[in-house]
Amino acid sequence: MSILAERLRHLRENKGWSQTYVAERLGIKRSSTYANWEYGIRDPDTETLVKLAQVFEVTTDYLTGASDHVQFPPLDELDLKLFQAIRSLSDEDKEYVLGFIQRIK
């Protein structure tokens, strides 16, 4: 499996998205087209690769394996407050909060 295929699958699964959802965000009518990229059967064209990077909020270099650095979007004020609050919790409380978040997603 190609680096691109592995990273697409990993990013999608980390976000809890289906292949169909990613295809819809890209404006692709058939989710099998996206699935082919994720399985390494085909590669997206350059324009679509840029769209994929935007959807997953990473660089095209990361998607293609030219870089291992994942560039995350900057945190807004609320995200920063949440992050700071979570850092002060015990490991047990962090697990509880994580479980709660996963249930409401």
Coordinates of C-alpha atoms in Angstrom, one line a residue:
M1 CA 0.0 0.0 0.0
S2 CA 1.3 3.5 -0.9
I3 CA 2.1 6.1 1.7
L4 CA -0.7 8.3 0.3
A5 CA -3.2 5.4 0.7
E6 CA -2.1 4.7 4.3
R7 CA -2.2 8.4 5.2
L8 CA -5.7 8.9 3.7
R9 CA -7.1 6.0 5.7
H10 CA -5.3 7.0 8.9
L11 CA -6.5 10.6 8.7
R12 CA -10.1 9.6 7.8
E13 CA -10.3 7.1 10.6
N14 CA -8.8 9.6 13.1
K15 CA -11.6 12.0 12.3
G16 CA -14.2 9.3 12.5
W17 CA -15.4 9.9 8.9
S18 CA -16.7 7.4 6.4
Q19 CA -15.3 7.1 2.9
T20 CA -18.7 8.4 1.7
Y21 CA -18.4 11.5 3.8
V22 CA -14.9 12.3 2.5
A23 CA -16.1 11.8 -1.1
E24 CA -19.0 14.2 -0.4
R25 CA -16.7 16.8 1.0
L26 CA -14.6 16.5 -2.1
G27 CA -17.7 16.8 -4.4
I28 CA -17.2 13.3 -5.7
K29 CA -20.4 11.5 -6.7
R30 CA -19.1 7.9 -6.2
S31 CA -17.4 7.0 -2.9
S32 CA -15.7 4.1 -4.7
T33 CA -13.4 6.7 -6.4
Y34 CA -12.2 7.8 -3.0
A35 CA -12.0 4.2 -1.8
N36 CA -9.7 3.4 -4.8
W37 CA -7.3 6.1 -3.6
E38 CA -7.4 4.8 0.0
Y39 CA -6.8 1.2 -1.1
G40 CA -3.9 2.3 -3.4
I41 CA -5.6 1.1 -6.6
R42 CA -5.4 4.6 -8.1
D43 CA -4.0 8.0 -7.2
P44 CA -5.9 11.3 -7.3
D45 CA -4.9 14.0 -9.7
T46 CA -3.0 17.0 -8.5
E47 CA -6.0 19.2 -8.1
T48 CA -7.8 16.6 -6.0
L49 CA -4.7 16.0 -3.9
V50 CA -4.8 19.7 -3.0
K51 CA -8.5 19.3 -2.0
L52 CA -7.7 16.3 0.1
A53 CA -5.0 18.2 1.9
Q54 CA -7.6 21.0 2.6
V55 CA -10.3 18.5 3.8
F56 CA -7.8 16.8 6.2
E57 CA -6.1 20.0 7.2
V58 CA -2.6 18.8 6.3
T59 CA -0.1 19.6 3.6
T60 CA 0.2 17.8 0.3
D61 CA 3.8 17.0 1.3
Y62 CA 2.5 15.1 4.3
L63 CA -0.1 13.2 2.2
T64 CA 2.5 12.1 -0.4
G65 CA 5.2 11.2 2.1
A66 CA 7.5 14.0 1.2
S67 CA 7.2 15.2 4.9
D68 CA 6.3 13.4 8.1
H69 CA 5.3 16.7 9.7
V70 CA 1.6 17.0 10.2
Q71 CA 0.6 20.7 10.1
F72 CA -2.4 21.2 12.3
P73 CA -4.6 24.3 12.0
P74 CA -4.1 27.0 14.6
L75 CA -6.2 26.7 17.7
D76 CA -9.0 29.2 18.2
E77 CA -9.6 30.7 21.6
L78 CA -12.2 28.1 22.7
D79 CA -10.0 25.2 21.6
L80 CA -7.1 26.7 23.5
K81 CA -9.2 27.0 26.7
L82 CA -10.4 23.4 26.3
F83 CA -6.8 22.2 25.8
Q84 CA -5.6 24.1 28.9
A85 CA -8.4 22.7 31.0
I86 CA -7.8 19.1 29.9
R87 CA -4.1 19.4 30.6
S88 CA -4.9 20.1 34.3
L89 CA -6.9 16.9 34.7
S90 CA -5.8 13.6 36.1
D91 CA -5.3 10.7 33.6
E92 CA -8.4 9.1 34.9
D93 CA -10.5 12.3 34.3
K94 CA -8.9 12.7 30.8
E95 CA -10.1 9.2 29.9
Y96 CA -13.6 10.1 31.2
V97 CA -13.7 13.3 29.1
L98 CA -12.4 11.5 26.0
G99 CA -15.1 8.8 26.4
F100 CA -17.7 11.6 26.7
I101 CA -16.5 13.4 23.6
Q102 CA -16.5 10.1 21.6
R103 CA -20.1 9.4 22.6
I104 CA -21.3 12.9 21.4
K105 CA -19.4 13.0 18.1

